[in-house]
Short mmCIF file of N, CA, C and O in Angstrom, two decimals:
data_model
loop_
_atom_site.label_atom_id
_atom_site.label_comp_id
_atom_site.label_asym_id
_atom_site.label_seq_id
_atom_site.Cartn_x
_atom_site.Cartn_y
_atom_site.Cartn_z
N UNK A 121 100.76 89.54 120.06
CA UNK A 121 101.16 88.64 118.98
C UNK A 121 102.50 88.00 119.36
O UNK A 121 103.40 88.69 119.81
N UNK A 122 102.61 86.71 119.18
CA UNK A 122 103.84 86.02 119.53
C UNK A 122 104.95 86.35 118.54
O UNK A 122 104.70 86.70 117.39
N UNK A 123 106.19 86.25 119.01
CA UNK A 123 107.36 86.58 118.18
C UNK A 123 107.39 85.76 116.89
O UNK A 123 107.75 86.27 115.84
N UNK A 124 107.03 84.49 116.97
CA UNK A 124 107.05 83.64 115.78
C UNK A 124 106.09 84.17 114.73
O UNK A 124 106.43 84.23 113.55
N UNK A 125 104.90 84.55 115.14
CA UNK A 125 103.92 85.08 114.19
C UNK A 125 104.40 86.40 113.60
O UNK A 125 104.20 86.66 112.42
N UNK A 126 105.01 87.22 114.43
CA UNK A 126 105.52 88.50 113.96
C UNK A 126 106.65 88.30 112.94
O UNK A 126 106.72 88.99 111.94
N UNK A 127 107.52 87.33 113.21
CA UNK A 127 108.59 87.01 112.26
C UNK A 127 108.01 86.59 110.90
O UNK A 127 108.45 87.05 109.86
N UNK A 128 107.04 85.71 110.94
CA UNK A 128 106.42 85.22 109.70
C UNK A 128 105.77 86.39 108.96
O UNK A 128 105.93 86.51 107.74
N UNK A 129 105.07 87.23 109.68
CA UNK A 129 104.43 88.39 109.06
C UNK A 129 105.46 89.32 108.42
O UNK A 129 105.27 89.78 107.29
N UNK A 130 106.57 89.56 109.12
CA UNK A 130 107.62 90.42 108.56
C UNK A 130 108.24 89.80 107.31
O UNK A 130 108.48 90.50 106.32
N UNK A 131 108.47 88.50 107.32
CA UNK A 131 109.04 87.83 106.14
C UNK A 131 108.07 87.95 104.96
O UNK A 131 108.48 88.23 103.83
N UNK A 132 106.78 87.77 105.20
CA UNK A 132 105.79 87.91 104.14
C UNK A 132 105.81 89.33 103.58
O UNK A 132 105.80 89.54 102.36
N UNK A 133 105.86 90.34 104.46
CA UNK A 133 105.90 91.73 104.00
C UNK A 133 107.20 92.04 103.24
O UNK A 133 107.18 92.78 102.27
N UNK A 134 108.31 91.45 103.69
CA UNK A 134 109.58 91.64 102.98
C UNK A 134 109.47 91.06 101.57
O UNK A 134 109.87 91.70 100.59
N UNK A 135 108.93 89.86 101.45
CA UNK A 135 108.78 89.22 100.14
C UNK A 135 107.83 90.02 99.24
O UNK A 135 108.09 90.17 98.04
N UNK A 136 106.76 90.55 99.83
CA UNK A 136 105.83 91.38 99.05
C UNK A 136 106.52 92.66 98.57
O UNK A 136 106.33 93.09 97.43
N UNK A 137 107.33 93.26 99.45
CA UNK A 137 108.04 94.48 99.08
C UNK A 137 109.05 94.19 97.97
O UNK A 137 109.18 94.97 97.01
N UNK A 138 109.77 93.07 98.07
CA UNK A 138 110.71 92.69 97.02
C UNK A 138 109.98 92.46 95.69
O UNK A 138 110.46 92.90 94.63
N UNK A 139 108.84 91.79 95.75
CA UNK A 139 108.06 91.57 94.53
C UNK A 139 107.62 92.91 93.92
O UNK A 139 107.65 93.08 92.70
N UNK A 140 107.23 93.84 94.78
CA UNK A 140 106.83 95.17 94.29
C UNK A 140 108.00 95.90 93.64
O UNK A 140 107.88 96.44 92.54
N UNK A 141 109.15 95.90 94.32
CA UNK A 141 110.34 96.58 93.80
C UNK A 141 110.77 95.98 92.48
O UNK A 141 110.93 96.69 91.47
N UNK A 142 110.98 94.68 92.47
CA UNK A 142 111.48 94.03 91.25
C UNK A 142 110.41 93.96 90.17
O UNK A 142 110.72 94.00 88.99
N UNK A 143 109.14 93.90 90.57
CA UNK A 143 108.06 93.93 89.59
C UNK A 143 108.02 95.26 88.86
O UNK A 143 107.82 95.31 87.63
N UNK A 144 108.21 96.36 89.58
CA UNK A 144 108.24 97.68 88.94
C UNK A 144 109.43 97.81 88.00
O UNK A 144 109.34 98.47 86.97
N UNK A 145 110.54 97.18 88.34
CA UNK A 145 111.72 97.24 87.49
C UNK A 145 111.53 96.45 86.20
O UNK A 145 112.18 96.72 85.20
N UNK A 146 110.63 95.46 86.23
CA UNK A 146 110.39 94.63 85.05
C UNK A 146 109.37 95.25 84.09
O UNK A 146 109.12 94.71 83.02
N UNK A 147 108.80 96.39 84.47
CA UNK A 147 107.83 97.08 83.61
C UNK A 147 108.59 97.82 82.51
O UNK A 147 109.57 98.51 82.77
N UNK A 148 108.11 97.68 81.28
CA UNK A 148 108.75 98.35 80.13
C UNK A 148 108.79 99.86 80.34
O UNK A 148 107.94 100.43 81.03
N UNK A 149 109.78 100.48 79.71
CA UNK A 149 110.02 101.91 79.89
C UNK A 149 108.84 102.79 79.56
O UNK A 149 108.54 103.74 80.29
N UNK A 150 108.13 102.51 78.45
CA UNK A 150 107.00 103.37 78.07
C UNK A 150 105.85 103.26 79.07
O UNK A 150 105.22 104.25 79.42
N UNK A 151 105.60 102.05 79.57
CA UNK A 151 104.55 101.88 80.58
C UNK A 151 104.94 102.54 81.90
O UNK A 151 104.11 103.16 82.56
N UNK A 152 106.19 102.42 82.26
CA UNK A 152 106.68 103.05 83.49
C UNK A 152 106.56 104.57 83.39
O UNK A 152 106.18 105.23 84.36
N UNK A 153 106.88 105.11 82.23
CA UNK A 153 106.76 106.56 82.02
C UNK A 153 105.31 107.02 82.11
O UNK A 153 105.02 108.11 82.62
N UNK A 154 104.39 106.19 81.60
CA UNK A 154 102.97 106.52 81.70
C UNK A 154 102.52 106.61 83.15
O UNK A 154 101.81 107.53 83.54
N UNK A 155 102.96 105.64 83.95
CA UNK A 155 102.59 105.63 85.37
C UNK A 155 103.17 106.87 86.05
O UNK A 155 102.47 107.57 86.79
N UNK A 156 104.44 107.15 85.80
CA UNK A 156 105.07 108.33 86.39
C UNK A 156 104.36 109.60 85.95
O UNK A 156 104.14 110.51 86.75
N UNK A 157 104.03 109.67 84.67
CA UNK A 157 103.32 110.84 84.14
C UNK A 157 101.97 111.03 84.80
O UNK A 157 101.57 112.15 85.11
N UNK A 158 101.26 109.92 85.04
CA UNK A 158 99.95 109.99 85.71
C UNK A 158 100.11 110.50 87.14
O UNK A 158 99.31 111.31 87.61
N UNK A 159 101.15 110.03 87.81
CA UNK A 159 101.39 110.48 89.18
C UNK A 159 101.78 111.95 89.23
O UNK A 159 101.36 112.68 90.13
N UNK A 160 102.55 112.40 88.25
CA UNK A 160 102.93 113.82 88.18
C UNK A 160 101.67 114.67 87.93
O UNK A 160 101.51 115.72 88.54
N UNK A 161 100.78 114.19 87.06
CA UNK A 161 99.54 114.92 86.80
C UNK A 161 98.69 115.02 88.07
O UNK A 161 98.13 116.08 88.37
N UNK A 162 98.60 113.91 88.82
CA UNK A 162 97.85 113.93 90.08
C UNK A 162 98.51 114.86 91.08
O UNK A 162 97.83 115.65 91.74
N UNK A 163 99.81 114.80 91.17
CA UNK A 163 100.55 115.68 92.07
C UNK A 163 100.35 117.14 91.68
O UNK A 163 100.21 118.01 92.55
N UNK A 164 100.30 117.41 90.38
CA UNK A 164 100.08 118.77 89.90
C UNK A 164 98.69 119.28 90.29
O UNK A 164 98.52 120.47 90.60
N UNK A 165 97.70 118.38 90.30
CA UNK A 165 96.35 118.78 90.73
C UNK A 165 96.34 119.14 92.22
O UNK A 165 95.66 120.07 92.63
N UNK A 166 97.10 118.36 93.01
CA UNK A 166 97.16 118.63 94.44
C UNK A 166 98.02 119.85 94.77
O UNK A 166 97.73 120.60 95.69
N UNK A 167 99.09 120.02 93.99
CA UNK A 167 100.03 121.13 94.18
C UNK A 167 100.20 121.85 92.85
O UNK A 167 101.16 121.63 92.12
N UNK A 168 99.26 122.72 92.51
CA UNK A 168 99.24 123.34 91.18
C UNK A 168 100.47 124.18 90.84
O UNK A 168 100.75 124.44 89.67
N UNK A 169 101.23 124.58 91.84
CA UNK A 169 102.42 125.38 91.57
C UNK A 169 103.57 124.54 91.00
O UNK A 169 104.53 125.10 90.47
N UNK A 170 103.47 123.21 91.10
CA UNK A 170 104.51 122.34 90.54
C UNK A 170 104.36 122.26 89.03
O UNK A 170 103.26 122.03 88.52
N UNK A 171 105.43 122.40 88.30
CA UNK A 171 105.34 122.25 86.84
C UNK A 171 105.20 120.78 86.47
O UNK A 171 105.63 119.89 87.19
N UNK A 172 104.54 120.52 85.36
CA UNK A 172 104.45 119.16 84.83
C UNK A 172 105.56 118.99 83.81
O UNK A 172 105.35 119.14 82.61
N UNK A 173 106.76 118.69 84.28
CA UNK A 173 107.88 118.53 83.35
C UNK A 173 108.73 117.32 83.71
O UNK A 173 108.46 116.61 84.68
N UNK A 174 109.75 117.10 82.93
CA UNK A 174 110.63 115.94 83.08
C UNK A 174 111.35 115.94 84.43
O UNK A 174 111.54 114.89 85.04
N UNK A 175 111.74 117.12 84.93
CA UNK A 175 112.45 117.21 86.20
C UNK A 175 111.58 116.70 87.35
O UNK A 175 112.04 115.93 88.20
N UNK A 176 110.33 117.12 87.38
CA UNK A 176 109.42 116.69 88.44
C UNK A 176 109.22 115.18 88.37
O UNK A 176 109.23 114.48 89.39
N UNK A 177 109.09 114.65 87.15
CA UNK A 177 108.92 113.21 86.97
C UNK A 177 110.17 112.46 87.44
O UNK A 177 110.07 111.43 88.12
N UNK A 178 111.34 112.99 87.15
CA UNK A 178 112.59 112.36 87.58
C UNK A 178 112.71 112.38 89.10
O UNK A 178 113.05 111.36 89.71
N UNK A 179 112.41 113.50 89.72
CA UNK A 179 112.47 113.60 91.18
C UNK A 179 111.47 112.64 91.82
O UNK A 179 111.79 111.95 92.80
N UNK A 180 110.28 112.55 91.25
CA UNK A 180 109.27 111.63 91.77
C UNK A 180 109.75 110.19 91.68
O UNK A 180 109.58 109.41 92.63
N UNK A 181 110.38 109.82 90.58
CA UNK A 181 110.91 108.46 90.42
C UNK A 181 111.99 108.18 91.47
O UNK A 181 112.03 107.11 92.07
N UNK A 182 112.88 109.15 91.69
CA UNK A 182 113.96 108.96 92.66
C UNK A 182 113.39 108.84 94.08
O UNK A 182 113.86 108.04 94.88
N UNK A 183 112.39 109.65 94.39
CA UNK A 183 111.74 109.56 95.71
C UNK A 183 111.05 108.21 95.89
O UNK A 183 111.04 107.65 96.99
N UNK A 184 110.46 107.70 94.81
CA UNK A 184 109.81 106.38 94.87
C UNK A 184 110.85 105.30 95.15
O UNK A 184 110.62 104.40 95.99
N UNK A 185 112.00 105.37 94.48
CA UNK A 185 113.09 104.43 94.75
C UNK A 185 113.47 104.49 96.23
O UNK A 185 113.58 103.46 96.90
N UNK A 186 113.69 105.69 96.71
CA UNK A 186 114.11 105.89 98.11
C UNK A 186 113.07 105.31 99.07
O UNK A 186 113.39 104.59 100.01
N UNK A 187 111.80 105.61 98.82
CA UNK A 187 110.72 105.20 99.72
C UNK A 187 110.54 103.69 99.76
O UNK A 187 110.38 103.10 100.84
N UNK A 188 110.56 103.04 98.59
CA UNK A 188 110.35 101.59 98.61
C UNK A 188 111.51 100.87 99.28
O UNK A 188 111.31 99.84 99.95
N UNK A 189 112.71 101.40 99.18
CA UNK A 189 113.85 100.80 99.85
C UNK A 189 113.89 101.17 101.33
O UNK A 189 114.37 100.38 102.15
N UNK A 190 113.38 102.33 101.70
CA UNK A 190 113.28 102.68 103.12
C UNK A 190 112.33 101.71 103.82
O UNK A 190 112.61 101.24 104.93
N UNK A 191 111.22 101.41 103.17
CA UNK A 191 110.28 100.43 103.72
C UNK A 191 110.95 99.07 103.86
O UNK A 191 110.81 98.40 104.89
N UNK A 192 111.70 98.66 102.85
CA UNK A 192 112.41 97.38 102.92
C UNK A 192 113.41 97.39 104.08
O UNK A 192 113.52 96.41 104.83
N UNK A 193 114.13 98.48 104.25
CA UNK A 193 115.07 98.59 105.36
C UNK A 193 114.38 98.51 106.71
O UNK A 193 114.88 97.87 107.63
N UNK A 194 113.22 99.13 106.82
CA UNK A 194 112.46 99.08 108.08
C UNK A 194 112.01 97.65 108.37
O UNK A 194 112.12 97.17 109.51
N UNK A 195 111.51 96.97 107.35
CA UNK A 195 111.04 95.60 107.54
C UNK A 195 112.19 94.67 107.93
O UNK A 195 112.06 93.86 108.85
N UNK A 196 113.30 94.78 107.22
CA UNK A 196 114.47 93.93 107.52
C UNK A 196 115.02 94.24 108.91
O UNK A 196 115.41 93.34 109.65
N UNK A 197 115.05 95.50 109.25
CA UNK A 197 115.54 95.90 110.57
C UNK A 197 114.63 95.36 111.66
O UNK A 197 115.09 94.87 112.69
N UNK A 198 113.34 95.43 111.44
CA UNK A 198 112.39 94.88 112.41
C UNK A 198 112.60 93.40 112.62
O UNK A 198 112.57 92.90 113.74
N UNK A 199 112.83 92.68 111.54
CA UNK A 199 113.09 91.25 111.64
C UNK A 199 114.38 90.98 112.39
O UNK A 199 114.44 90.11 113.27
N UNK A 200 115.41 91.75 112.10
CA UNK A 200 116.70 91.56 112.77
C UNK A 200 116.60 91.89 114.26
O UNK A 200 117.15 91.18 115.10
N UNK A 201 115.89 92.94 114.61
CA UNK A 201 115.73 93.32 116.02
C UNK A 201 115.00 92.21 116.78
O UNK A 201 115.35 91.89 117.92
N UNK A 202 114.01 91.61 116.14
CA UNK A 202 113.29 90.52 116.79
C UNK A 202 114.19 89.32 117.08
O UNK A 202 114.09 88.68 118.11
N UNK A 203 115.07 89.02 116.13
CA UNK A 203 115.87 87.81 116.24
C UNK A 203 117.19 87.99 116.98
O UNK A 203 117.64 87.10 117.67
N UNK A 204 117.83 89.13 116.81
CA UNK A 204 119.17 89.28 117.36
C UNK A 204 119.30 90.42 118.35
O UNK A 204 120.37 90.66 118.87
N UNK A 205 118.22 91.15 118.59
CA UNK A 205 118.24 92.30 119.48
C UNK A 205 119.18 93.41 119.02
O UNK A 205 119.46 94.33 119.74
N UNK A 206 119.73 93.26 117.86
CA UNK A 206 120.53 94.32 117.25
C UNK A 206 120.58 94.04 115.75
O UNK A 206 120.32 92.93 115.32
N UNK A 207 120.90 95.03 114.99
CA UNK A 207 120.95 94.85 113.55
C UNK A 207 122.39 94.60 113.13
O UNK A 207 123.26 95.44 113.38
N UNK A 208 122.68 93.46 112.53
CA UNK A 208 124.05 93.21 112.09
C UNK A 208 124.44 94.13 110.94
O UNK A 208 123.60 94.51 110.12
N UNK A 209 125.72 94.48 110.91
CA UNK A 209 126.21 95.38 109.86
C UNK A 209 126.00 94.78 108.48
O UNK A 209 125.82 95.51 107.50
N UNK A 210 125.98 93.47 108.39
CA UNK A 210 125.80 92.81 107.09
C UNK A 210 124.45 93.09 106.46
O UNK A 210 124.26 92.89 105.26
N UNK A 211 123.51 93.57 107.25
CA UNK A 211 122.19 93.89 106.71
C UNK A 211 122.27 95.01 105.67
O UNK A 211 121.49 95.03 104.72
N UNK A 212 123.22 95.92 105.83
CA UNK A 212 123.41 96.97 104.82
C UNK A 212 123.81 96.35 103.49
O UNK A 212 123.42 96.82 102.43
N UNK A 213 124.57 95.26 103.56
CA UNK A 213 124.96 94.54 102.35
C UNK A 213 123.75 93.94 101.65
O UNK A 213 123.71 93.88 100.41
N UNK A 214 122.78 93.50 102.42
CA UNK A 214 121.55 92.96 101.84
C UNK A 214 120.84 94.05 101.04
O UNK A 214 120.40 93.83 99.91
N UNK A 215 120.74 95.24 101.62
CA UNK A 215 120.10 96.36 100.92
C UNK A 215 120.82 96.72 99.64
O UNK A 215 120.20 96.97 98.61
N UNK A 216 122.14 96.72 99.70
CA UNK A 216 122.93 97.03 98.50
C UNK A 216 122.76 95.94 97.44
O UNK A 216 122.64 96.24 96.26
N UNK A 217 122.72 94.69 97.87
CA UNK A 217 122.53 93.58 96.92
C UNK A 217 121.16 93.67 96.24
O UNK A 217 121.06 93.50 95.02
N UNK A 218 120.13 93.97 97.01
CA UNK A 218 118.78 94.11 96.44
C UNK A 218 118.76 95.26 95.43
O UNK A 218 118.17 95.15 94.36
N UNK A 219 119.43 96.36 95.76
CA UNK A 219 119.50 97.51 94.85
C UNK A 219 120.23 97.14 93.56
O UNK A 219 119.80 97.52 92.46
N UNK A 220 121.30 96.38 93.67
CA UNK A 220 122.05 95.97 92.47
C UNK A 220 121.23 95.03 91.60
O UNK A 220 121.23 95.15 90.37
N UNK A 221 120.50 94.11 92.24
CA UNK A 221 119.62 93.21 91.48
C UNK A 221 118.54 94.02 90.78
O UNK A 221 118.22 93.78 89.60
N UNK A 222 117.99 95.00 91.47
CA UNK A 222 116.95 95.86 90.92
C UNK A 222 117.44 96.55 89.64
O UNK A 222 116.76 96.54 88.61
N UNK A 223 118.62 97.11 89.70
CA UNK A 223 119.15 97.81 88.53
C UNK A 223 119.58 96.84 87.44
O UNK A 223 119.50 97.17 86.26
N UNK A 224 120.01 95.64 87.81
CA UNK A 224 120.37 94.63 86.82
C UNK A 224 119.14 94.18 86.05
O UNK A 224 119.20 93.98 84.83
N UNK A 225 118.02 94.03 86.73
CA UNK A 225 116.76 93.66 86.05
C UNK A 225 116.46 94.68 84.96
O UNK A 225 116.07 94.32 83.83
N UNK A 226 116.66 95.97 85.26
CA UNK A 226 116.33 97.02 84.31
C UNK A 226 117.20 96.99 83.05
O UNK A 226 116.81 97.51 82.02
N UNK A 227 118.38 96.36 83.15
CA UNK A 227 119.24 96.23 81.96
C UNK A 227 118.57 95.40 80.87
O UNK A 227 118.87 95.58 79.68
N UNK A 228 117.70 94.49 81.26
CA UNK A 228 117.10 93.54 80.32
C UNK A 228 115.66 93.88 79.95
O UNK A 228 115.00 93.10 79.28
N UNK A 229 115.18 95.03 80.39
CA UNK A 229 113.80 95.43 80.11
C UNK A 229 113.81 96.52 79.03
O UNK A 229 114.53 97.51 79.16
N UNK A 230 113.02 96.33 77.97
CA UNK A 230 112.99 97.32 76.89
C UNK A 230 112.60 98.72 77.41
O UNK A 230 111.67 98.88 78.19
N UNK A 231 113.38 99.71 76.98
CA UNK A 231 113.09 101.09 77.34
C UNK A 231 113.56 101.49 78.73
O UNK A 231 113.29 102.61 79.16
N UNK A 232 114.23 100.59 79.42
CA UNK A 232 114.74 100.90 80.76
C UNK A 232 116.25 100.92 80.72
O UNK A 232 116.88 100.33 79.84
N UNK A 233 116.84 101.59 81.69
CA UNK A 233 118.30 101.67 81.80
C UNK A 233 118.69 101.48 83.26
O UNK A 233 117.91 101.75 84.16
N UNK A 234 119.89 101.03 83.45
CA UNK A 234 120.42 100.86 84.79
C UNK A 234 121.17 102.12 85.19
O UNK A 234 121.76 102.79 84.34
N UNK A 235 121.14 102.45 86.47
CA UNK A 235 121.78 103.68 86.92
C UNK A 235 122.49 103.45 88.25
O UNK A 235 121.89 102.97 89.21
N UNK A 236 123.76 103.81 88.29
CA UNK A 236 124.51 103.73 89.54
C UNK A 236 123.92 104.69 90.56
O UNK A 236 123.87 104.38 91.76
N UNK A 237 123.44 105.84 90.11
CA UNK A 237 122.80 106.80 91.02
C UNK A 237 121.61 106.15 91.72
O UNK A 237 121.42 106.32 92.93
N UNK A 238 120.82 105.37 90.98
CA UNK A 238 119.67 104.70 91.59
C UNK A 238 120.10 103.67 92.63
O UNK A 238 119.43 103.48 93.64
N UNK A 239 121.22 102.99 92.38
CA UNK A 239 121.73 102.04 93.38
C UNK A 239 122.02 102.78 94.68
O UNK A 239 121.65 102.33 95.77
N UNK A 240 122.66 103.94 94.58
CA UNK A 240 123.00 104.71 95.78
C UNK A 240 121.75 105.27 96.45
O UNK A 240 121.67 105.32 97.68
N UNK A 241 120.78 105.70 95.67
CA UNK A 241 119.52 106.20 96.24
C UNK A 241 118.80 105.06 96.96
O UNK A 241 118.31 105.23 98.09
N UNK A 242 118.77 103.89 96.34
CA UNK A 242 118.14 102.72 96.96
C UNK A 242 118.85 102.35 98.27
O UNK A 242 118.20 102.11 99.29
N UNK A 243 120.17 102.30 98.22
CA UNK A 243 120.95 101.93 99.41
C UNK A 243 120.74 102.96 100.52
O UNK A 243 120.63 102.60 101.70
N UNK A 244 120.67 104.23 100.16
CA UNK A 244 120.44 105.28 101.16
C UNK A 244 119.05 105.13 101.78
O UNK A 244 118.89 105.26 103.00
N UNK A 245 118.05 104.84 100.97
CA UNK A 245 116.71 104.60 101.49
C UNK A 245 116.68 103.43 102.45
O UNK A 245 116.08 103.50 103.52
N UNK A 246 117.35 102.34 102.08
CA UNK A 246 117.44 101.16 102.93
C UNK A 246 118.09 101.52 104.26
O UNK A 246 117.58 101.15 105.33
N UNK A 247 119.19 102.26 104.21
CA UNK A 247 119.91 102.66 105.43
C UNK A 247 119.03 103.54 106.32
O UNK A 247 119.01 103.37 107.55
N UNK A 248 118.31 104.47 105.73
CA UNK A 248 117.42 105.33 106.51
C UNK A 248 116.33 104.50 107.18
O UNK A 248 116.01 104.71 108.35
N UNK A 249 115.79 103.52 106.46
CA UNK A 249 114.79 102.64 107.06
C UNK A 249 115.35 101.87 108.25
O UNK A 249 114.69 101.74 109.28
N UNK A 250 116.57 101.37 108.10
CA UNK A 250 117.23 100.69 109.22
C UNK A 250 117.38 101.61 110.42
O UNK A 250 117.07 101.24 111.55
N UNK A 251 117.87 102.80 110.16
CA UNK A 251 118.14 103.76 111.23
C UNK A 251 116.86 104.15 111.96
O UNK A 251 116.84 104.25 113.19
N UNK A 252 115.78 104.34 111.22
CA UNK A 252 114.50 104.71 111.86
C UNK A 252 114.07 103.64 112.85
O UNK A 252 113.69 103.94 113.98
N UNK A 253 114.15 102.38 112.44
CA UNK A 253 113.74 101.30 113.34
C UNK A 253 114.72 101.16 114.51
O UNK A 253 114.30 100.94 115.66
N UNK A 254 116.00 101.30 114.25
CA UNK A 254 116.98 101.20 115.34
C UNK A 254 116.77 102.28 116.38
O UNK A 254 116.80 102.02 117.59
N UNK A 255 116.56 103.50 115.92
CA UNK A 255 116.31 104.61 116.86
C UNK A 255 115.03 104.36 117.64
O UNK A 255 114.99 104.49 118.86
N UNK A 256 113.98 103.95 116.94
CA UNK A 256 112.72 103.65 117.62
C UNK A 256 112.87 102.52 118.62
O UNK A 256 112.35 102.61 119.74
N UNK A 257 113.59 101.49 118.25
CA UNK A 257 113.81 100.36 119.16
C UNK A 257 114.59 100.80 120.40
O UNK A 257 114.24 100.44 121.52
N UNK A 258 115.63 101.60 120.19
CA UNK A 258 116.43 102.08 121.33
C UNK A 258 115.62 103.01 122.23
O UNK A 258 115.73 102.93 123.46
N UNK A 259 114.82 103.88 121.64
CA UNK A 259 113.98 104.76 122.46
C UNK A 259 112.99 103.96 123.28
O UNK A 259 112.76 104.23 124.45
N UNK A 260 112.39 102.95 122.65
CA UNK A 260 111.42 102.11 123.35
C UNK A 260 112.09 101.36 124.50
O UNK A 260 111.55 101.30 125.61
N UNK A 261 113.27 100.79 124.24
CA UNK A 261 113.99 100.07 125.30
C UNK A 261 114.37 101.02 126.44
O UNK A 261 114.23 100.67 127.60
N UNK A 262 114.88 102.19 126.09
CA UNK A 262 115.28 103.16 127.12
C UNK A 262 114.08 103.62 127.94
O UNK A 262 114.20 103.83 129.14
N UNK A 263 112.94 103.77 127.31
CA UNK A 263 111.74 104.19 128.02
C UNK A 263 111.32 103.11 129.02
O UNK A 263 110.94 103.42 130.14
N UNK A 264 111.40 101.84 128.61
CA UNK A 264 111.06 100.74 129.51
C UNK A 264 112.03 100.68 130.68
O UNK A 264 111.63 100.48 131.82
N UNK A 265 113.31 100.85 130.42
CA UNK A 265 114.32 100.83 131.48
C UNK A 265 114.08 102.00 132.43
O UNK A 265 114.15 101.84 133.66
N UNK A 266 113.77 103.17 131.90
CA UNK A 266 113.53 104.35 132.72
C UNK A 266 112.32 104.13 133.61
O UNK A 266 112.34 104.47 134.80
N UNK A 267 111.26 103.54 133.06
CA UNK A 267 110.04 103.30 133.87
C UNK A 267 110.32 102.30 134.98
O UNK A 267 109.78 102.43 136.07
N UNK A 268 111.09 101.26 134.70
CA UNK A 268 111.40 100.25 135.71
C UNK A 268 112.22 100.83 136.86
O UNK A 268 112.11 100.41 137.99
N UNK A 269 113.06 101.81 136.56
CA UNK A 269 113.93 102.38 137.58
C UNK A 269 113.19 103.31 138.53
O UNK A 269 113.71 103.68 139.57
N UNK A 270 111.97 103.69 138.18
CA UNK A 270 111.24 104.62 139.06
C UNK A 270 110.36 103.93 140.04
O UNK A 270 109.86 102.97 140.09
#
């Protein structure tokens, strides 16, 4: 696949991920709780030793925040590696800005609240996603260099 096509594909996936993140933030609190409750019930069926309580639902929500931002970080990092061969430090600012917008959206949705903790969880997920791609990119480059030297 040519670099141009890969760039376009990554941008489309980034936009889809942003729509998913911000779309979930725009869901009313009672509907969001229903979805979380359904996921906790499913998780309880798979792992019966887990209790079906508020703590499990809270942890699941925080993990979901982390995961969706880790994916965003991976996608953004992949795009940056394609274009600049390194990830600029400013990319972390992009992740933080997206997290702040996400929490700001929740201020205006009935039954939802904004949380500074969620901003930090989101930013940490974004950073982990960046790091995963950077490490993978460096390992891949080092492996190619090592093969060429033999």
